[in-house]
Short mmCIF file of C-alpha atoms in Angstrom, two decimals:
data_model
loop_
_atom_site.label_atom_id
_atom_site.label_comp_id
_atom_site.label_asym_id
_atom_site.label_seq_id
_atom_site.Cartn_x
_atom_site.Cartn_y
_atom_site.Cartn_z
CA MET U 11 21.82 21.13 18.70
CA TYR U 12 18.52 19.61 18.42
CA PHE U 13 16.84 19.45 14.93
CA VAL U 14 13.16 19.40 14.30
CA CYS U 15 12.23 17.43 11.44
CA ILE U 16 13.81 13.75 11.73
CA ILE U 17 13.16 10.18 11.00
CA LEU U 18 10.58 8.59 13.40
CA THR U 19 13.02 5.93 14.38
CA LYS U 20 16.11 8.15 14.86
CA MET U 21 14.38 10.54 16.79
CA TYR U 22 13.33 7.65 19.42
CA VAL U 23 16.51 6.15 19.85
CA MET U 24 18.01 10.11 20.48
CA LYS U 25 15.10 10.70 22.74
CA LYS U 26 15.88 7.65 24.68
CA LEU U 27 19.36 8.77 24.98
CA ALA U 28 18.36 12.02 26.52
CA LEU U 29 16.03 10.04 28.94
CA LEU U 30 19.18 8.40 30.40
CA ARG U 31 21.16 11.84 30.59
CA ASN U 32 18.37 13.32 32.36
CA THR U 33 18.95 11.63 35.61
CA LYS U 34 21.98 13.88 35.91
CA PHE U 35 20.21 16.94 35.58
CA THR U 36 20.68 19.31 38.13
CA VAL U 37 19.63 23.22 38.54
CA GLY U 38 20.09 25.93 40.25
CA LEU U 39 16.67 27.43 41.23
CA SER U 40 14.01 26.76 43.26
CA VAL U 41 10.28 27.49 44.67
CA ILE U 42 9.59 28.62 47.93
CA ALA U 43 5.82 27.81 48.44
CA ALA U 44 4.76 31.54 49.47
CA LEU U 45 1.08 31.89 48.75
CA GLY U 46 -2.45 30.00 49.23
CA MET U 47 -4.94 28.50 46.92
CA PHE U 48 -5.93 31.47 44.25
CA VAL U 49 -9.36 31.51 42.43
CA PHE U 50 -8.65 32.88 39.13
CA ILE U 51 -8.31 31.31 35.49
CA ASN U 52 -7.50 32.81 32.43
CA SER U 53 -5.94 32.87 29.39
CA CYS U 54 -2.72 32.37 28.58
CA ARG U 55 -0.67 34.74 26.46
CA LYS U 56 3.32 34.33 25.93
CA SER U 57 5.96 36.73 24.74
CA THR U 58 9.23 36.36 23.26
CA ARG U 59 12.32 38.58 22.61
CA HIS U 60 14.81 38.01 20.28
CA THR U 61 18.38 39.65 22.00
CA THR U 62 20.76 38.28 19.33
CA PRO U 63 20.57 38.18 15.37
CA VAL U 64 17.96 35.44 14.25
CA SER U 65 19.64 32.78 11.87
CA ALA U 66 18.71 30.16 9.70
CA PRO U 67 16.70 27.12 11.43
CA ALA U 68 18.85 24.24 12.00
CA ASN U 69 17.22 22.20 9.83
CA SER U 70 16.12 22.47 5.84
CA GLU U 71 12.82 20.68 6.63
CA ALA U 72 11.86 22.98 9.19
CA LYS U 73 13.00 25.98 7.03
CA ASN U 74 10.99 24.57 3.70
CA ALA U 75 8.04 24.30 5.29
CA ALA U 76 7.85 27.86 6.57
CA SER U 77 9.09 28.94 3.03
CA ALA U 78 5.95 30.91 2.24
CA VAL U 79 6.09 33.11 5.42
CA THR U 80 8.01 36.77 4.78
CA GLN U 81 10.53 36.77 7.22
CA ASN U 82 10.71 39.50 9.47
CA GLN U 83 7.35 40.79 8.64
CA SER U 84 5.37 42.64 11.27
CA GLN U 85 2.01 41.42 12.37
CA THR U 86 -0.88 43.63 13.83
CA HIS U 87 -2.44 41.93 16.82
CA LEU U 88 -5.83 43.27 18.65
CA VAL U 89 -4.67 43.53 22.31
CA THR U 90 -4.98 44.42 26.17
CA ILE U 91 -2.61 45.77 27.83
CA ALA U 92 -1.12 44.04 31.04
CA ASN U 93 1.68 46.18 32.55
CA ILE U 94 3.90 49.10 30.90
CA ARG U 95 7.21 49.41 32.96
CA LYS U 96 10.96 50.26 32.70
CA SER U 97 13.50 47.92 31.72
CA GLY U 98 16.05 47.23 34.56
CA ASP U 99 18.46 50.12 33.20
CA GLY U 100 15.79 52.31 32.99
CA SER U 101 16.69 52.74 29.13
CA LYS U 102 14.14 51.31 27.47
CA ASN U 103 10.13 51.09 27.63
CA GLU U 104 8.68 47.80 28.24
CA VAL U 105 5.03 46.87 27.38
CA MET U 106 3.29 43.25 28.44
CA PHE U 107 0.15 42.44 26.37
CA ASN U 108 -2.44 39.70 27.43
CA GLU U 109 -2.79 38.19 24.45
CA LEU U 110 1.04 37.85 23.11
CA ALA U 111 3.77 36.31 25.87
CA GLU U 112 6.39 38.24 24.10
CA LEU U 113 7.98 41.51 26.07
CA PHE U 114 7.97 44.55 23.58
CA THR U 115 9.66 47.40 23.57
CA VAL U 116 8.45 50.74 22.93
CA PRO U 117 10.64 53.30 21.01
CA ASP U 118 8.39 55.76 19.78
CA ALA U 119 7.29 58.19 22.49
CA THR U 120 3.82 58.88 20.84
CA VAL U 121 3.30 55.17 20.52
CA LEU U 122 4.14 54.71 24.39
CA SER U 123 1.54 57.79 25.13
CA ALA U 124 -1.48 55.80 23.13
CA LEU U 125 -0.43 52.28 25.09
CA GLN U 126 -0.45 54.15 28.32
CA ASN U 127 -3.77 55.58 27.61
CA ALA U 128 -5.02 52.20 26.92
CA PHE U 129 -3.81 50.92 29.97
CA SER U 130 -5.00 53.21 32.19
CA ASN U 131 -8.59 52.82 30.05
CA ASN U 132 -8.47 49.13 29.91
CA THR U 133 -9.22 50.05 26.09
CA PRO U 134 -8.06 46.98 23.49
CA VAL U 135 -6.28 48.55 20.57
CA ASN U 136 -5.29 47.18 17.51
CA VAL U 137 -0.97 46.85 17.70
CA THR U 138 1.53 46.58 14.97
CA VAL U 139 4.54 44.58 16.33
CA ASP U 140 8.42 43.26 14.88
CA PRO U 141 8.12 39.80 16.75
CA TRP U 142 11.78 39.43 16.04
CA GLN U 143 12.79 42.34 16.84
CA ALA U 144 10.19 42.76 20.02
CA THR U 145 9.45 46.16 19.02
CA VAL U 146 5.96 47.95 18.62
CA SER U 147 5.76 50.37 15.60
CA ARG U 148 1.74 51.49 15.81
CA VAL U 149 -1.28 51.74 18.05
CA SER U 150 -4.65 52.40 16.47
CA THR U 151 -7.94 52.73 18.10
CA ALA U 152 -9.84 49.13 18.14
CA SER U 153 -13.38 49.31 16.73
CA GLN U 154 -16.71 48.92 18.96
CA GLN U 155 -17.19 45.39 17.37
CA ASP U 156 -13.32 45.08 18.19
CA VAL U 157 -13.62 45.42 21.89
CA SER U 158 -17.23 43.42 21.98
CA THR U 159 -15.29 40.75 20.51
CA VAL U 160 -12.15 40.82 23.38
CA ARG U 161 -14.63 41.26 26.20
CA SER U 162 -17.16 38.34 25.05
CA ALA U 163 -13.82 35.82 24.36
CA ARG U 164 -12.47 36.61 28.10
CA GLN U 165 -14.27 33.77 29.89
CA ALA U 166 -13.34 34.03 33.50
CA SER U 167 -13.60 30.87 35.68
CA ASN U 168 -13.37 30.03 39.65
CA THR U 169 -11.80 27.24 39.57
CA GLN U 170 -8.55 27.08 41.74
CA GLY U 171 -4.82 27.18 41.51
CA ILE U 172 -1.95 27.22 43.12
CA ALA U 173 0.81 30.19 43.20
CA TYR U 174 4.95 30.30 44.41
CA GLN U 175 6.88 32.82 44.44
CA VAL U 176 10.39 31.61 43.05
CA LEU U 177 13.52 31.87 44.63
CA ALA U 178 16.98 31.23 43.91
CA ASN U 179 19.28 28.22 45.51
CA THR U 180 16.26 26.23 46.72
CA ASP U 181 16.69 22.48 46.13
CA PRO U 182 15.07 21.30 42.55
CA ASN U 183 13.45 18.53 44.39
CA VAL U 184 11.49 20.73 46.38
CA ILE U 185 10.28 22.64 43.37
CA ASN U 186 9.44 19.33 41.65
CA ALA U 187 7.48 18.16 44.73
CA LEU U 188 5.34 21.29 45.09
CA GLY U 189 4.63 20.84 41.29
CA VAL U 190 2.90 17.41 41.88
CA LEU U 191 -0.37 17.74 41.28
CA ASN U 192 -3.26 16.66 43.78
CA THR U 193 -4.96 13.80 42.84
CA THR U 194 -8.08 15.36 44.59
CA THR U 195 -8.37 17.97 42.22
CA THR U 196 -8.66 15.17 39.32
CA THR U 197 -11.13 12.87 41.08
CA GLY U 198 -14.53 12.23 39.20
CA THR U 199 -13.00 13.08 35.96
CA GLY U 200 -12.68 9.76 34.75
CA LEU U 201 -9.25 10.75 34.09
CA THR U 202 -5.82 8.70 35.35
CA SER U 203 -4.32 11.10 37.84
CA VAL U 204 -0.42 9.55 37.43
CA ILE U 205 1.24 8.30 34.39
CA PRO U 206 2.90 5.03 34.95
CA ASP U 207 6.34 5.18 33.55
CA MET U 208 8.68 7.70 31.70
CA ALA U 209 8.32 5.29 28.82
CA THR U 210 4.72 5.66 28.59
CA ALA U 211 5.07 9.05 29.00
CA GLN U 212 7.64 9.44 26.04
CA LEU U 213 5.47 7.92 23.61
CA MET U 214 3.03 10.49 24.24
CA PHE U 215 5.51 13.54 24.14
CA ASP U 216 6.56 11.67 20.94
CA TYR U 217 3.24 11.51 19.40
CA ILE U 218 2.44 15.11 20.07
CA THR U 219 5.67 16.17 18.63
CA HIS U 220 4.84 14.69 15.46
CA GLN U 221 1.99 17.16 15.37
CA CYS U 222 4.19 19.64 14.89
CA CYS U 223 3.63 22.09 11.69
CA ALA U 224 7.38 22.37 10.82
CA ILE U 225 6.59 18.42 9.86
CA PRO U 226 5.31 17.60 6.26
CA GLY U 227 1.49 16.16 7.33
CA PRO U 228 -0.65 14.54 7.18
CA TYR U 229 -1.19 15.18 10.83
CA THR U 230 -3.64 12.91 13.19
CA ILE U 231 -5.19 16.10 15.09
CA ASP U 232 -7.29 18.79 13.00
CA TYR U 233 -4.83 21.69 13.11
CA CYS U 234 -0.64 20.89 13.53
CA ILE U 235 0.90 22.41 16.56
CA PRO U 236 3.74 25.25 15.52
CA PHE U 237 6.26 23.88 18.36
CA GLN U 238 8.92 25.53 15.60
CA TYR U 239 7.65 29.27 16.59
CA CYS U 240 8.66 30.29 20.05
CA GLU U 241 7.69 33.84 19.55
CA ASP U 242 4.31 33.53 20.92
CA GLY U 243 1.21 31.28 21.19
CA CYS U 244 2.64 29.02 24.32
CA TYR U 245 -1.05 29.06 25.41
CA ALA U 246 -2.60 27.57 22.47
CA ARG U 247 0.04 24.95 22.47
CA ALA U 248 -0.31 24.25 26.04
CA HIS U 249 -4.54 24.00 25.19
CA LYS U 250 -3.94 21.75 22.26
CA MET U 251 -1.78 19.27 24.00
CA CYS U 252 -3.80 19.09 26.98
CA TRP U 253 -6.79 18.38 24.81
CA ILE U 254 -4.58 15.50 23.38
CA LEU U 255 -3.26 14.15 27.05
CA ASN U 256 -7.01 14.21 28.31
CA THR U 257 -9.03 12.68 25.12
CA LYS U 258 -6.62 10.67 23.26
CA TYR U 259 -4.37 8.94 26.22
CA ASN U 260 -7.18 9.54 29.34
CA TYR U 261 -4.09 11.12 31.70
CA ALA U 262 -4.78 14.12 33.56
CA THR U 263 -3.14 17.01 33.42
CA HIS U 264 -2.74 20.63 34.84
CA LYS U 265 -1.15 24.04 33.58
CA VAL U 266 2.16 25.45 34.61
CA PHE U 267 2.66 29.34 34.08
CA SER U 268 5.62 30.77 34.62
CA PHE U 269 5.93 34.87 35.18
CA ALA U 270 8.53 37.50 35.06
CA ASN U 271 6.42 40.03 36.44
CA ALA U 272 8.60 41.47 39.27
CA GLY U 273 10.80 44.64 38.84
CA SER U 274 12.58 44.11 35.84
CA ASP U 275 12.81 40.24 35.55
CA GLU U 276 12.31 38.33 31.95
CA LEU U 277 12.08 35.13 30.87
CA CYS U 278 15.39 34.11 28.81
CA VAL U 279 15.20 31.17 26.66
CA LYS U 280 17.71 29.84 23.96
CA GLY U 281 15.86 28.57 20.91
CA GLU U 282 18.33 25.70 20.95
CA LYS U 283 15.86 23.31 18.37
CA TRP U 284 14.98 26.13 16.22
CA GLY U 285 17.94 27.90 15.22
CA GLY U 286 19.83 28.78 18.51
CA CYS U 287 18.36 32.62 18.89
CA CYS U 288 17.02 33.94 21.91
CA VAL U 289 13.87 34.66 23.12
CA ASN U 290 12.31 36.82 25.72
CA TRP U 291 8.90 36.33 27.63
CA TRP U 292 7.23 37.83 30.07
CA TYR U 293 5.33 34.39 31.21
CA HIS U 294 5.50 30.95 29.49
CA VAL U 295 2.81 28.19 29.91
CA ALA U 296 2.96 24.70 29.40
CA PRO U 297 0.92 21.16 30.19
CA LEU U 298 1.98 19.96 34.01
CA VAL U 299 1.87 16.04 34.31
CA ASN U 300 2.68 13.27 37.22
CA ILE U 301 4.93 10.60 36.05
CA LYS U 302 5.79 7.75 38.18
CA THR U 303 9.62 7.34 38.77
CA PRO U 304 11.69 4.55 40.72
CA GLN U 305 12.66 8.14 43.26
CA GLY U 306 8.49 8.07 43.57
CA THR U 307 5.51 10.49 41.63
CA LYS U 308 7.61 13.72 40.56
CA ALA U 309 6.01 16.65 38.17
CA TYR U 310 6.81 16.75 34.79
CA VAL U 311 6.59 19.54 32.25
CA PHE U 312 5.41 18.32 28.25
CA ASP U 313 7.15 21.36 26.07
CA PRO U 314 8.39 20.51 22.45
CA ALA U 315 9.17 24.05 21.88
CA MET U 316 11.87 23.40 24.10
CA PHE U 317 12.93 19.86 24.94
CA ASP U 318 12.61 16.46 23.10
CA GLN U 319 11.04 14.67 26.07
CA PRO U 320 9.34 15.88 29.35
CA ILE U 321 11.15 17.36 31.68
CA LEU U 322 11.44 17.98 35.30
CA LEU U 323 9.41 20.83 36.79
CA ALA U 324 12.46 22.71 38.17
CA THR U 325 14.57 22.09 34.83
CA TRP U 326 11.64 23.73 32.46
CA LEU U 327 12.21 26.55 35.16
CA HIS U 328 15.76 26.75 35.08
CA ALA U 329 15.53 26.94 31.45
CA GLN U 330 13.80 30.27 31.11
CA GLU U 331 16.83 32.25 33.01
CA ASN U 332 19.20 31.88 30.96
CA PRO U 333 22.02 34.60 31.00
CA ALA U 334 23.53 34.21 27.77
CA CYS U 335 19.96 35.69 26.74
CA ASP U 336 19.89 38.93 28.67
CA PRO U 337 22.72 41.06 27.34
CA SER U 338 20.73 43.78 28.43
CA GLY U 339 21.35 43.46 31.78
CA ASP U 340 17.44 42.92 32.81
CA ASN U 341 16.99 39.96 35.40
CA PRO U 342 16.37 36.44 33.81
CA HIS U 343 14.83 35.50 36.39
CA VAL U 344 11.36 33.66 37.38
CA SER U 345 9.48 35.94 39.61
CA MET U 346 6.29 33.42 40.48
CA ILE U 347 4.77 30.21 38.89
CA ASN U 348 0.94 29.34 38.99
CA ILE U 349 -0.15 25.94 38.75
CA GLN U 350 -3.70 26.01 37.37
CA PRO U 351 -6.34 23.68 35.99
CA THR U 352 -6.81 22.59 32.48
CA ALA U 353 -9.33 25.17 31.47
CA SER U 354 -7.04 28.39 32.52
CA TYR U 355 -5.81 29.75 28.94
CA SER U 356 -4.09 32.99 29.39
CA PRO U 357 -3.22 35.59 32.25
CA SER U 358 -5.41 38.46 32.83
CA GLY U 359 -3.10 41.37 33.84
CA SER U 360 0.16 41.15 35.18
CA SER U 361 -0.06 39.59 38.50
CA GLY U 362 -0.04 36.12 37.69
CA TYR U 363 -3.22 35.19 39.51
CA SER U 364 -6.47 35.90 37.07
CA PHE U 365 -6.80 33.61 33.87
CA ASP U 366 -9.09 33.99 31.09
CA THR U 367 -10.53 30.53 29.54
CA ASP U 368 -11.10 29.14 25.68
CA PRO U 369 -13.78 26.61 25.85
CA THR U 370 -14.56 26.61 22.88
CA TYR U 371 -11.15 26.28 21.30
CA SER U 372 -11.64 29.32 18.97
CA SER U 373 -9.18 31.40 20.04
CA THR U 374 -6.78 28.41 20.57
CA ASP U 375 -7.04 27.20 16.62
CA ALA U 376 -7.18 30.56 15.25
CA THR U 377 -3.35 31.06 17.09
CA LEU U 378 -2.60 27.56 15.94
CA THR U 379 -3.17 28.42 12.01
CA SER U 380 -1.77 31.66 12.35
CA TYR U 381 1.53 30.55 13.46
CA ARG U 382 1.53 27.61 11.12
CA PRO U 383 4.28 29.12 8.69
CA LEU U 384 6.22 30.97 11.06
CA LEU U 385 9.87 30.04 12.50
CA THR U 386 11.34 31.24 15.66
CA CYS U 387 14.59 31.85 13.84
CA PRO U 388 14.35 33.40 10.54
#
């Protein structure tokens, strides 16, 4: 069990030990390059659903930092609908929102009908959700001003990305090799393409981790990053982390988006760092970097919401297929990944091929601020 807020020196030692253990990692997930280069950029949203009862955070400091939040309170969001589908066993209606990464269920027939109508007409709506139970309880029509806000905020980009189907039983080394950033895509940016060693990468990871909102400030960036709230916000966390890596450390980044968008696939993750409850997403995103290792350059992911160190791409994907967080019988499986330029913010639709951007960081900063007091397992 990991802890959120610990003394810096102790955290440093633990991470070094973890790095040694990481050399023994093996994973049973794989990726086969199935699709070519794609030209879309979007925003990233993240979805999570608790499939086990929530429990108290593992660390008292994290709990105290979020003491102002009312536990299990509902939230209202202005959203567009990416897809509506049946669960694997056909017993539930599930909805994917472009602006949220969590995979929600819709138990009320009237609410479902309103969502289906909005989906058919590609109309933004206001939804009231319980993120800890992953349910939608209310839908209301968005104002014309809200509709204009949503459409003006979606700034699509024409930068290329690379999509892969994710299949079982492929050598993890294949996945890690596929994820290595093509250095030609960063030519002319003035950013260094490859981090020289794991020690350097760990120092940057530690700095980013200590911007966590669950750790008392002062912070050395303008908005703390709510790593302690995994239900949603991966898109904002990833955008802010890339900004730090690009502007403070001058290293190139991409983003890796994982999707559960085929059949009844779900991304199932156990929040070991934040109390041990389960979260379920229809997509997730984090910064992807190149790190030079004794075995060659490999693709690593920065995701302090899930890990205490940079993690191999294959290991990051495998952690999203936890069968312990899938009691409903849906399929814990990464359907596909899409490696996108840093500018891509969140998906635009459930296909996994189109993305929106947030060049002014307005959506990023608003999300970081909104999620600052929240916890994954309140």
